[in-house]
Coordinates of C-alpha atoms and ligand atoms in Angstrom, one line a residue:
X6 CA -30.1 195.8 -8.2
X7 CA -32.7 196.7 -5.6
X8 CA -36.3 197.0 -6.7
X9 CA -37.6 200.2 -5.2
X10 CA -41.2 200.5 -6.4
X11 CA -40.4 203.8 -8.1
X12 CA -41.2 205.0 -11.6
X13 CA -38.4 206.2 -13.9
X14 CA -39.1 209.6 -15.4
X15 CA -36.2 210.6 -17.6
X16 CA -33.0 210.3 -15.4
X17 CA -34.9 210.4 -12.1
X18 CA -36.6 207.8 -9.9
X19 CA -39.9 209.0 -8.6
X20 CA -42.3 207.5 -6.1
X21 CA -45.9 207.9 -7.3
X22 CA -48.5 208.9 -4.8
X23 CA -51.8 208.0 -6.7
X24 CA -52.5 204.7 -5.0
X25 CA -50.3 201.8 -4.2
X26 CA -50.1 198.2 -5.5
X27 CA -48.0 195.1 -5.2
X28 CA -47.3 192.3 -7.6
X29 CA -48.8 188.9 -6.8
X30 CA -47.0 185.6 -7.2
X31 CA -49.6 183.7 -9.1
X32 CA -48.2 180.3 -8.0
X33 CA -48.8 181.0 -4.3
X34 CA -51.2 184.0 -4.3
X35 CA -48.7 185.9 -2.0
X36 CA -48.1 189.6 -2.5
X37 CA -44.6 190.5 -3.4
X38 CA -42.5 193.3 -1.9
X39 CA -42.0 196.2 -2.5
X40 CA -45.2 198.2 -2.9
X41 CA -45.3 200.3 -6.1
X42 CA -46.5 203.9 -6.1
X43 CA -48.9 204.6 -8.9
X44 CA -48.5 207.7 -11.0
X45 CA -51.1 210.1 -12.3
X46 CA -51.5 213.0 -14.6
X47 CA -48.5 214.9 -13.2
X48 CA -46.2 212.0 -13.9
X49 CA -47.6 211.6 -17.5
X50 CA -47.1 215.3 -18.0
X51 CA -43.5 215.2 -16.9
X52 CA -42.6 212.1 -18.8
X53 CA -44.2 213.4 -22.0
X54 CA -42.6 216.8 -21.7
X55 CA -39.2 215.2 -21.4
X56 CA -39.9 212.9 -24.3
X57 CA -40.9 215.8 -26.5
X58 CA -37.8 217.8 -25.5
X59 CA -35.6 214.8 -26.4
X60 CA -37.3 214.1 -29.7
X61 CA -35.4 216.4 -32.1
X62 CA -32.0 215.5 -30.7
X63 CA -32.7 211.8 -30.5
X64 CA -34.1 211.5 -34.1
X65 CA -30.9 213.1 -35.5
X66 CA -28.5 210.7 -33.7
X67 CA -26.3 209.0 -36.3
X68 CA -27.1 205.5 -37.3
X69 CA -24.1 204.1 -35.5
X70 CA -24.9 205.9 -32.2
X71 CA -28.5 204.7 -32.2
X72 CA -27.5 201.1 -33.0
X73 CA -24.9 201.3 -30.2
X74 CA -27.6 202.5 -27.8
X75 CA -29.8 199.5 -28.6
X76 CA -26.9 197.1 -28.1
X77 CA -26.1 198.8 -24.7
X78 CA -29.6 198.2 -23.6
X79 CA -29.2 194.5 -24.5
X80 CA -25.9 194.2 -22.6
X81 CA -27.4 196.0 -19.6
X82 CA -30.3 193.5 -19.5
X83 CA -27.9 190.6 -19.6
X84 CA -26.0 192.2 -16.8
X85 CA -29.0 192.1 -14.6
X86 CA -28.3 188.4 -14.4
X87 CA -30.4 185.9 -12.4
X88 CA -32.1 188.6 -10.4
X89 CA -34.2 189.4 -13.5
X90 CA -35.2 185.8 -14.1
X91 CA -36.1 185.2 -10.5
X92 CA -38.3 188.3 -10.3
X93 CA -40.0 187.5 -13.6
X94 CA -40.6 183.9 -12.4
X95 CA -42.2 185.2 -9.1
X96 CA -44.4 187.7 -10.9
X97 CA -45.6 185.6 -13.8
X98 CA -45.5 181.9 -12.7
X99 CA -43.6 181.1 -15.9
X100 CA -40.8 178.6 -15.6
X101 CA -37.1 179.4 -15.7
X102 CA -36.3 177.9 -19.2
X103 CA -39.2 179.9 -20.7
X104 CA -38.0 183.2 -19.2
X105 CA -34.4 182.5 -20.0
X106 CA -35.5 181.9 -23.6
X107 CA -37.6 185.0 -23.6
X108 CA -34.6 187.1 -22.3
X109 CA -32.5 185.7 -25.2
X110 CA -35.3 186.7 -27.6
X111 CA -35.5 190.2 -26.0
X112 CA -31.8 190.8 -26.3
X113 CA -31.7 189.2 -29.8
X114 CA -34.4 191.5 -31.0
X115 CA -32.7 194.6 -29.7
X116 CA -29.5 193.5 -31.5
X117 CA -31.4 192.8 -34.7
X118 CA -32.9 196.3 -34.6
X119 CA -29.4 197.7 -34.1
X120 CA -28.3 195.9 -37.3
X121 CA -31.4 197.3 -39.1
X122 CA -30.6 200.8 -37.9
X123 CA -27.0 200.6 -39.1
X124 CA -28.0 199.3 -42.5
X125 CA -30.3 202.2 -43.0
X126 CA -32.7 200.7 -45.6
X127 CA -35.6 201.7 -43.3
X128 CA -35.0 205.3 -44.3
X129 CA -36.2 204.3 -47.8
X130 CA -34.2 207.1 -49.4
X131 CA -35.5 208.0 -52.9
X132 CA -34.1 210.6 -55.2
X133 CA -35.8 211.7 -58.5
X134 CA -33.2 214.2 -59.8
X135 CA -34.4 217.4 -61.5
X136 CA -35.0 217.4 -65.2
X137 CA -34.8 221.1 -66.2
X138 CA -35.1 220.2 -69.9
X139 CA -38.2 218.1 -69.6
X140 CA -41.1 219.1 -71.9
X141 CA -43.7 220.4 -71.6
X142 CA -42.7 221.2 -67.9
X143 CA -39.4 220.8 -66.2
X144 CA -39.3 218.2 -63.3
X145 CA -38.2 219.6 -59.9
X146 CA -35.6 217.8 -57.8
X147 CA -37.7 215.5 -55.5
X148 CA -36.2 213.5 -52.6
X149 CA -37.8 211.4 -49.9
X150 CA -36.8 209.8 -46.6
X151 CA -38.6 208.5 -43.6
X152 CA -38.6 210.2 -40.2
X153 CA -39.9 209.1 -36.8
X154 CA -43.4 210.0 -35.7
X155 CA -42.5 211.4 -32.3
X156 CA -42.8 210.1 -28.7
X157 CA -44.5 206.6 -28.5
X158 CA -46.6 205.2 -25.6
X159 CA -46.0 201.5 -25.1
X160 CA -48.3 199.2 -23.1
X161 CA -46.4 196.0 -22.2
X162 CA -48.1 192.6 -22.4
X163 CA -48.8 190.4 -19.4
X164 CA -47.9 187.2 -21.2
X165 CA -44.4 188.1 -22.3
X166 CA -42.9 190.0 -19.3
X167 CA -39.7 190.5 -21.2
X168 CA -40.1 190.2 -25.0
X169 CA -43.4 192.1 -25.3
X170 CA -42.9 194.4 -22.3
X171 CA -40.6 197.3 -21.2
X172 CA -37.8 196.5 -23.6
X173 CA -39.9 194.4 -25.9
X174 CA -40.5 194.6 -29.6
X175 CA -42.6 197.8 -29.5
X176 CA -40.0 199.7 -27.5
X177 CA -37.1 198.3 -29.6
X178 CA -38.7 199.2 -32.9
X179 CA -39.8 202.7 -31.7
X180 CA -36.3 203.5 -30.3
X181 CA -34.8 202.1 -33.6
X182 CA -37.0 204.5 -35.6
X183 CA -35.8 207.4 -33.4
X184 CA -38.9 207.8 -31.2
X185 CA -38.6 208.5 -27.5
X186 CA -40.7 205.9 -25.5
X187 CA -42.9 206.3 -22.5
X188 CA -43.9 202.8 -21.2
X189 CA -47.0 202.2 -19.1
X190 CA -45.7 199.1 -17.2
X191 CA -48.1 196.2 -16.8
X192 CA -49.3 195.9 -13.2
X193 CA -48.8 192.1 -13.2
X194 CA -44.9 192.4 -13.4
X195 CA -43.8 195.8 -12.0
X196 CA -40.6 194.5 -10.5
X197 CA -39.5 192.9 -13.7
X198 CA -40.4 196.2 -15.4
X199 CA -38.4 198.3 -13.0
X200 CA -35.3 196.2 -13.5
X201 CA -35.5 196.4 -17.3
X202 CA -36.4 200.0 -17.1
X203 CA -33.3 200.8 -15.1
X204 CA -31.2 198.9 -17.7
X205 CA -32.6 201.3 -20.4
X206 CA -32.3 204.3 -18.2
X207 CA -28.6 203.5 -17.6
X208 CA -28.1 203.0 -21.4
X209 CA -29.6 206.4 -22.1
X210 CA -27.1 208.0 -19.7
X211 CA -24.0 206.1 -20.8
X212 CA -24.7 206.8 -24.5
X213 CA -25.0 210.5 -23.8
X214 CA -28.6 210.7 -25.0
X215 CA -31.2 213.2 -23.7
X216 CA -32.9 211.8 -20.6
X217 CA -36.4 212.0 -22.0
X218 CA -35.6 209.2 -24.5
X219 CA -37.1 206.8 -22.0
X220 CA -39.6 206.8 -19.1
X221 CA -41.5 204.1 -17.3
X222 CA -44.7 204.8 -15.5
X223 CA -46.9 202.7 -13.2
X224 CA -50.5 203.3 -12.3
X225 CA -53.5 201.9 -10.6
X226 CA -56.5 201.5 -12.9
X227 CA -57.1 202.9 -16.4
X228 CA -56.7 206.7 -15.9
X229 CA -52.9 206.7 -16.3
X230 CA -53.1 204.8 -19.6
X231 CA -55.8 207.1 -20.9
X232 CA -53.8 210.2 -19.9
X233 CA -50.8 208.9 -21.7
X234 CA -52.6 208.1 -24.9
X235 CA -54.3 211.5 -24.9
X236 CA -51.2 213.6 -24.1
X237 CA -50.7 215.8 -27.2
X238 CA -46.9 215.0 -27.3
X239 CA -47.5 211.3 -27.8
X240 CA -47.7 210.6 -31.5
X241 CA -48.3 206.8 -31.6
X242 CA -49.2 203.9 -29.3
X243 CA -48.0 200.2 -29.2
X244 CA -50.3 197.9 -27.2
X245 CA -50.6 194.1 -26.6
X246 CA -53.4 192.8 -24.5
X247 CA -57.2 192.4 -24.3
X248 CA -59.7 193.4 -27.0
X249 CA -61.5 195.6 -24.5
X250 CA -58.3 197.4 -23.5
X251 CA -57.1 197.9 -27.1
X252 CA -60.5 199.2 -28.2
X253 CA -60.6 201.6 -25.2
X254 CA -57.2 203.0 -26.1
X255 CA -58.1 203.2 -29.8
X256 CA -61.2 205.2 -28.9
X257 CA -59.2 207.5 -26.6
X258 CA -56.7 208.1 -29.4
X259 CA -59.4 208.8 -32.0
X260 CA -61.1 211.4 -29.7
X261 CA -58.0 213.5 -29.4
X262 CA -58.0 216.9 -31.3
X263 CA -55.1 215.3 -33.2
X264 CA -55.9 211.6 -33.6
X265 CA -52.9 209.3 -33.6
X266 CA -52.2 205.7 -34.8
X267 CA -52.7 202.9 -32.2
X268 CA -51.0 199.6 -33.1
X269 CA -52.9 197.2 -30.8
X270 CA -52.6 193.5 -30.9
X271 CA -55.7 192.1 -29.3
X272 CA -57.5 188.9 -30.1
X273 CA -56.9 185.9 -32.3
X274 CA -58.1 182.3 -32.2
X275 CA -55.6 181.0 -34.8
X276 CA -57.6 178.4 -36.8
X277 CA -56.0 175.1 -37.7
X278 CA -57.3 173.4 -40.8
X279 CA -56.9 169.6 -40.7
X280 CA -57.0 168.6 -44.4
X281 CA -58.3 165.1 -45.3
X282 CA -55.0 163.6 -46.6
X283 CA -53.1 164.9 -43.6
X284 CA -55.6 163.4 -41.3
X285 CA -55.5 160.1 -43.2
X286 CA -51.7 160.0 -43.1
X287 CA -50.9 161.2 -39.5
X288 CA -54.0 161.7 -37.4
X289 CA -52.3 160.5 -34.2
X290 CA -49.2 162.6 -34.6
X291 CA -51.4 165.6 -35.3
X292 CA -53.5 165.0 -32.2
X293 CA -50.3 164.9 -30.0
X294 CA -48.8 167.9 -31.7
X295 CA -51.9 169.9 -31.3
X296 CA -52.2 169.3 -27.6
X297 CA -48.5 170.2 -27.1
X298 CA -49.1 173.5 -28.9
X299 CA -52.4 174.2 -27.0
X300 CA -51.1 173.6 -23.5
X301 CA -47.6 175.2 -23.8
X302 CA -47.2 178.1 -21.4
X303 CA -50.8 177.4 -20.0
X304 CA -52.0 178.4 -23.5
X305 CA -51.2 182.0 -22.8
X306 CA -50.0 182.9 -26.3
X307 CA -51.7 185.2 -28.7
X308 CA -51.0 182.5 -31.3
X309 CA -52.6 179.7 -29.4
X310 CA -54.6 177.3 -31.6
X311 CA -58.1 178.2 -30.4
X312 CA -60.1 176.4 -33.1
X313 CA -59.6 173.4 -35.3
X314 CA -61.5 172.5 -38.5
X315 CA -61.8 169.0 -40.0
X316 CA -64.0 167.0 -42.3
X317 CA -66.2 164.6 -40.3
X318 CA -65.2 160.9 -40.6
X319 CA -63.1 158.1 -39.1
X320 CA -59.7 160.0 -39.7
X321 CA -61.0 163.0 -37.7
X322 CA -62.2 160.5 -35.0
X323 CA -58.7 159.1 -34.8
X324 CA -57.3 162.6 -34.3
X325 CA -59.9 163.4 -31.6
X326 CA -59.2 160.1 -29.7
X327 CA -55.5 160.9 -29.4
X328 CA -56.1 164.6 -28.6
X329 CA -58.7 163.7 -25.9
X330 CA -56.2 161.3 -24.3
X331 CA -53.3 163.6 -24.4
X332 CA -55.3 166.6 -23.1
X333 CA -56.9 164.5 -20.4
X334 CA -53.4 163.7 -19.1
X335 CA -52.1 167.3 -19.2
X336 CA -51.3 168.9 -15.9
X337 CA -53.1 172.0 -14.8
X338 CA -50.8 175.0 -15.0
X339 CA -50.5 178.4 -13.3
X340 CA -51.9 181.3 -15.2
X341 CA -50.3 184.8 -15.2
X342 CA -52.7 186.6 -13.0
X343 CA -55.9 185.9 -11.0
X344 CA -57.8 188.1 -13.4
X345 CA -56.6 186.2 -16.5
X346 CA -57.4 182.9 -14.7
X347 CA -60.9 184.2 -13.9
X348 CA -61.4 185.3 -17.6
X349 CA -60.3 181.8 -18.7
X350 CA -62.7 180.1 -16.3
X351 CA -65.6 182.2 -17.5
X352 CA -64.7 181.6 -21.2
X353 CA -64.6 177.8 -20.5
X354 CA -67.9 178.0 -18.6
X355 CA -69.5 179.9 -21.6
X356 CA -68.5 177.1 -24.0
X357 CA -69.4 174.2 -21.7
X358 CA -72.7 175.8 -21.0
X359 CA -73.6 176.2 -24.7
X360 CA -76.2 173.7 -25.9
X361 CA -74.4 173.6 -29.3
X362 CA -71.0 172.6 -27.8
X363 CA -69.9 169.3 -26.4
X364 CA -67.0 169.0 -23.8
X365 CA -64.6 166.5 -25.4
X366 CA -61.9 166.6 -22.7
X367 CA -60.6 168.4 -19.7
X368 CA -57.0 168.3 -18.3
X369 CA -56.0 167.1 -14.9
X370 CA -57.5 168.8 -11.8
X371 CA -56.0 172.0 -10.4
X372 CA -53.8 171.6 -7.3
X373 CA -52.8 175.2 -6.5
X374 CA -53.9 178.8 -6.8
X375 CA -54.5 180.4 -10.2
X376 CA -54.2 177.1 -12.0
X377 CA -56.3 176.2 -15.0
X378 CA -57.3 172.9 -16.6
X379 CA -56.9 172.6 -20.3
X380 CA -60.2 172.1 -22.3
X381 CA -61.2 170.7 -25.7
X382 CA -64.7 171.3 -27.0
X383 CA -66.5 170.2 -30.1
X384 CA -69.3 171.6 -32.3
X385 CA -70.6 171.5 -35.9
X386 CA -70.0 173.9 -38.7
X387 CA -73.7 174.8 -38.7
X388 CA -73.7 175.6 -35.0
X389 CA -70.5 177.6 -35.3
X390 CA -72.0 179.6 -38.2
X391 CA -75.2 180.2 -36.2
X392 CA -73.4 181.7 -33.1
X393 CA -70.8 184.4 -33.6
X394 CA -69.9 184.3 -29.9
X395 CA -68.3 180.9 -30.5
X396 CA -65.3 182.6 -32.1
X397 CA -64.6 184.8 -29.1
X398 CA -61.1 184.3 -27.8
X399 CA -60.7 182.2 -24.6
X400 CA -57.2 183.2 -23.6
X401 CA -55.6 180.0 -22.2
X402 CA -55.4 176.3 -23.1
X403 CA -59.0 175.9 -24.5
X404 CA -59.8 175.0 -28.1
X405 CA -63.0 174.3 -30.1
X406 CA -63.1 171.6 -32.8
X407 CA -65.5 172.3 -35.7
X408 CA -66.7 169.2 -37.6
X409 CA -67.5 170.1 -41.2
X410 CA -69.5 167.9 -43.5
X411 CA -67.3 168.6 -46.5
X412 CA -64.6 171.0 -47.9
X413 CA -67.3 173.5 -49.0
X414 CA -68.5 173.8 -45.4
X415 CA -64.8 174.3 -44.3
X416 CA -64.5 177.2 -46.8
X417 CA -67.8 178.7 -45.6
X418 CA -66.5 178.7 -42.0
X419 CA -63.2 180.1 -43.1
X420 CA -65.1 182.9 -44.8
X421 CA -67.0 183.7 -41.6
X422 CA -63.9 184.0 -39.4
X423 CA -62.8 187.3 -37.9
X424 CA -59.2 188.5 -38.6
X425 CA -56.4 186.4 -37.2
X426 CA -52.7 186.6 -36.4
X427 CA -52.2 183.1 -38.0
X428 CA -54.0 180.3 -39.8
X429 CA -52.4 176.9 -40.0
X430 CA -53.0 174.2 -42.7
X431 CA -52.1 170.6 -41.9
X432 CA -51.7 169.1 -45.4
X433 CA -50.2 166.4 -47.6
X434 CA -49.5 166.9 -51.4
X435 CA -52.9 165.3 -52.1
X436 CA -54.6 168.2 -50.3
X437 CA -53.0 170.7 -52.7
X438 CA -56.1 171.6 -54.7
X439 CA -58.3 172.0 -51.6
X440 CA -55.7 174.2 -50.0
X441 CA -55.3 176.2 -53.2
X442 CA -59.1 176.8 -53.0
X443 CA -58.8 178.0 -49.4
X444 CA -55.8 180.2 -49.7
X445 CA -57.4 183.3 -51.1
X446 CA -59.8 183.3 -48.1
X447 CA -56.9 182.6 -45.7
X448 CA -54.8 185.5 -47.1
X449 CA -57.7 187.9 -46.5
X450 CA -58.1 186.6 -42.9
X451 CA -54.6 186.4 -41.4
X452 CA -51.2 187.9 -41.2
X453 CA -49.3 184.6 -41.3
X454 CA -50.2 181.3 -43.0
X455 CA -48.4 178.2 -41.9
X456 CA -48.2 174.7 -43.4
X457 CA -47.6 171.6 -41.2
X458 CA -46.4 173.4 -38.1
X459 CA -48.2 174.9 -35.1
X460 CA -48.8 178.6 -34.7
X461 CA -47.2 179.0 -31.2
X462 CA -43.6 180.2 -31.6
X463 CA -43.0 183.4 -33.6
X464 CA -39.6 183.7 -35.3
X465 CA -38.0 187.2 -34.9
X466 CA -36.7 187.9 -38.4
X467 CA -37.0 190.2 -41.4
X468 CA -39.9 188.4 -43.2
X469 CA -42.1 187.8 -40.1
X470 CA -45.6 189.2 -39.9
X471 CA -47.2 189.1 -36.4
X472 CA -50.3 191.1 -37.3
X473 CA -53.5 190.7 -39.2
X474 CA -56.9 192.1 -39.8
X475 CA -59.1 193.3 -36.9
X476 CA -59.6 192.1 -34.2
X477 CA -56.2 190.4 -34.4
X478 CA -54.8 193.9 -34.6
X479 CA -56.0 197.5 -35.0
X480 CA -54.0 198.0 -38.2
X481 CA -53.5 195.1 -40.6
X482 CA -50.8 196.9 -42.6
X483 CA -48.2 196.3 -39.9
X484 CA -46.4 193.7 -37.8
X485 CA -45.3 193.9 -34.1
X486 CA -42.6 191.3 -34.5
X487 CA -39.7 191.4 -36.9
X488 CA -37.7 194.2 -38.4
X489 CA -40.7 195.5 -40.4
X490 CA -42.2 196.6 -37.1
X491 CA -40.0 199.8 -37.4
X492 CA -42.4 201.1 -40.1
X493 CA -45.2 201.6 -37.6
X494 CA -43.3 204.6 -36.2
X495 CA -42.1 206.3 -39.3
X496 CA -43.6 208.6 -42.0
X497 CA -42.2 209.8 -45.3
X498 CA -41.1 213.4 -45.9
X499 CA -40.5 214.7 -49.3
X500 CA -37.9 217.5 -50.0
X501 CA -38.6 219.4 -53.2
X502 CA -35.8 221.6 -54.6
X503 CA -34.3 222.0 -51.2
X504 CA -30.7 223.4 -51.4
X505 CA -28.0 220.7 -51.1
X506 CA -26.6 222.1 -47.8
X507 CA -30.0 221.8 -46.1
X508 CA -30.7 218.3 -47.2
X509 CA -30.5 215.4 -44.6
X510 CA -27.4 213.3 -45.0
X511 CA -29.4 210.4 -46.2
X512 CA -30.5 212.3 -49.3
X513 CA -27.3 214.1 -50.2
X514 CA -25.4 213.6 -53.5
X515 CA -22.5 211.2 -53.1
X516 CA -24.5 209.0 -50.7
X517 CA -22.4 209.9 -47.6
X518 CA -24.2 207.3 -45.4
X519 CA -23.6 204.6 -48.1
X520 CA -27.3 203.7 -48.1
X521 CA -29.3 201.5 -50.4
X522 CA -31.3 204.3 -52.3
X523 CA -33.7 204.4 -55.2
X524 CA -32.4 206.9 -57.8
X525 CA -34.8 207.8 -60.5
X526 CA -36.7 204.6 -59.7
X527 CA -33.6 202.4 -59.9
X528 CA -32.4 200.7 -56.7
X529 CA -28.7 200.8 -55.8
X530 CA -26.1 202.4 -53.7
X531 CA -25.2 205.5 -55.6
Ligands
LIG630 P1 -55.2 194.1 -20.6 O1 -56.2 194.0 -19.5 O2 -55.8 194.6 -21.9 O3 -54.0 195.1 -20.1 C1 -52.9 195.5 -21.0 C2 -52.4 196.8 -20.5 O4 -53.3 197.9 -20.9 C3 -52.2 197.0 -19.0 O5 -51.1 197.8 -18.8 C4 -53.5 197.6 -18.6 O6 -53.3 198.3 -17.4 C5 -53.8 198.6 -19.7 N1 -55.2 198.8 -19.9 C6 -56.2 197.8 -20.1 N2 -57.4 198.3 -20.4 C7 -57.2 199.7 -20.3 C8 -58.1 200.8 -20.5 N3 -59.4 200.6 -20.7 N4 -57.6 202.0 -20.4 C9 -56.3 202.2 -20.1 N5 -55.4 201.2 -19.9 C10 -55.8 200.0 -20.1 O7 -54.5 192.8 -20.9 P2 -53.8 191.7 -19.9 O8 -53.9 192.1 -18.5 O9 -52.5 191.4 -20.4 O10 -54.7 190.4 -20.1 C11 -56.1 190.4 -20.0 C12 -56.7 189.7 -21.2 O11 -56.1 190.2 -22.4 C13 -56.4 188.2 -21.2 O12 -57.4 187.4 -20.5 C14 -56.6 187.9 -22.7 O13 -57.9 187.8 -23.1 C15 -56.0 189.2 -23.4 N6 -54.6 189.0 -23.8 C16 -54.4 188.9 -25.1 C17 -53.1 188.8 -25.6 C18 -52.8 188.7 -27.1 O14 -51.7 188.7 -27.4 N7 -53.8 188.7 -27.9 C19 -52.0 188.9 -24.7 C20 -52.2 189.1 -23.4 C21 -53.6 189.2 -23.0 P3 -53.2 197.6 -16.0 O15 -51.8 197.0 -15.9 O16 -53.4 198.6 -14.9 O17 -54.2 196.5 -15.9

């Protein structure tokens, strides 16, 4: 399939005329063909009008039809074959195995949402039958189901050009909920975005859905994103990226005459607690495991372990010695974009320039454009507590080790942390009491708590939470990975004494959709 540099607005391809940009191969610094035409307010207007026109028809598609649509998107993405992988490699600098794995995850997540749609539990149908004889007042017939919010704006992430981008988790969960989607493609991987966008556009057509169910816009600079978020027909936003970008879009959404929810995943440093018995038992293995997790994918994961906490002593010294050696031998690796590499360098310079921070190790020197050297820094609990800037995210393979005098200091630091996507505890059974004392704090801080693993690598499943208190995300009540992500784009509607013929199928007597429903408080399939 040829990449044209056009936006996809409903069924049409459209060349934008508000500026031009090209993707850059971060491994060589070379610009890639073709040029992409940026869109403006007119394109946002057209895509949102189509999305709104499609909404009522799309949200009433049957469960089977909607599931088949998601599966068709997955099949069409696979049909793109190696052209998709080659373009994503050129635009991101990420290696083939990583992108093939990411394609598998993207397709798998679309199929998982198809299963979820079919099963119908997300409708959360509830029926409290009328009790006309109830005293002192009769009870009305009260029924509830969830409906989709409306068209959703999705901002793809730079660091997952497939799994968190055009057909990523935000798009899959919004479409599963019955929301049309308008994607603002990330300017770092527009060719990958166009290919995947065309796969979705073809699925919309072959499944006989209204064209406005999906559009893909490109733009130069921030105006197009702001115009999209402030369009009155957009009813929710999914975003993964920088704290600054997320905050700007949250502010734009809150300023609207009708404010809307923004589900932004922004910034997390994913603390790892090295408990004393774990350090005593396996300091060396922990040192190696930590460096492997930190440097994977040039550290460009939102779940990258950005700080470590341990109690000062010889076992922590053993951990540091191994980590310093492993990190010192780690090759420099290509980052996603020149801007992300520049942000990494300035974050590393900020830490290495701090009087309270020691540079413990740097990775091997860079040998090509846009490469970054891994970095490990050290500080004390007191210094960390005295300088809130030490917990700012440095996106990339940089981490800060905090030496704590005792378990109480570890808990004090934990208490001072901002909200996180993950916290990890490295522990042995003998650490049980200390971890039990930490857990209430960790639950308040993070969306996912892991024991004896590393935070990079997020399973796409029903129980996953990829979310957490601010600034990890803008809304700690949700997740952007896993089937629960569908809830972000739904709201409950209650039907009181509505005549049977007017009720949605999900709430009719006899349970025609064979749903799991809660009848008079009792779960079942009546
Ligand atoms: P970004 O700069 O926040 O961009 C994400 C998307 O939002 C892009 O489509 C961008 O448009 C758009 N955007 C950003 N600021 C905007 C604004 N003020 N108004 C309207 N639209 C806006 O993120 P990035 O390019 O992926 O990476 C930059 C930094 O984000 C990294 O250095 C890292 O700190 C952080 N990051 C965090 C995560 C995470 O998961 N926590 C993931 C990736 C990146 P353009 O395409 O035109 O730039």
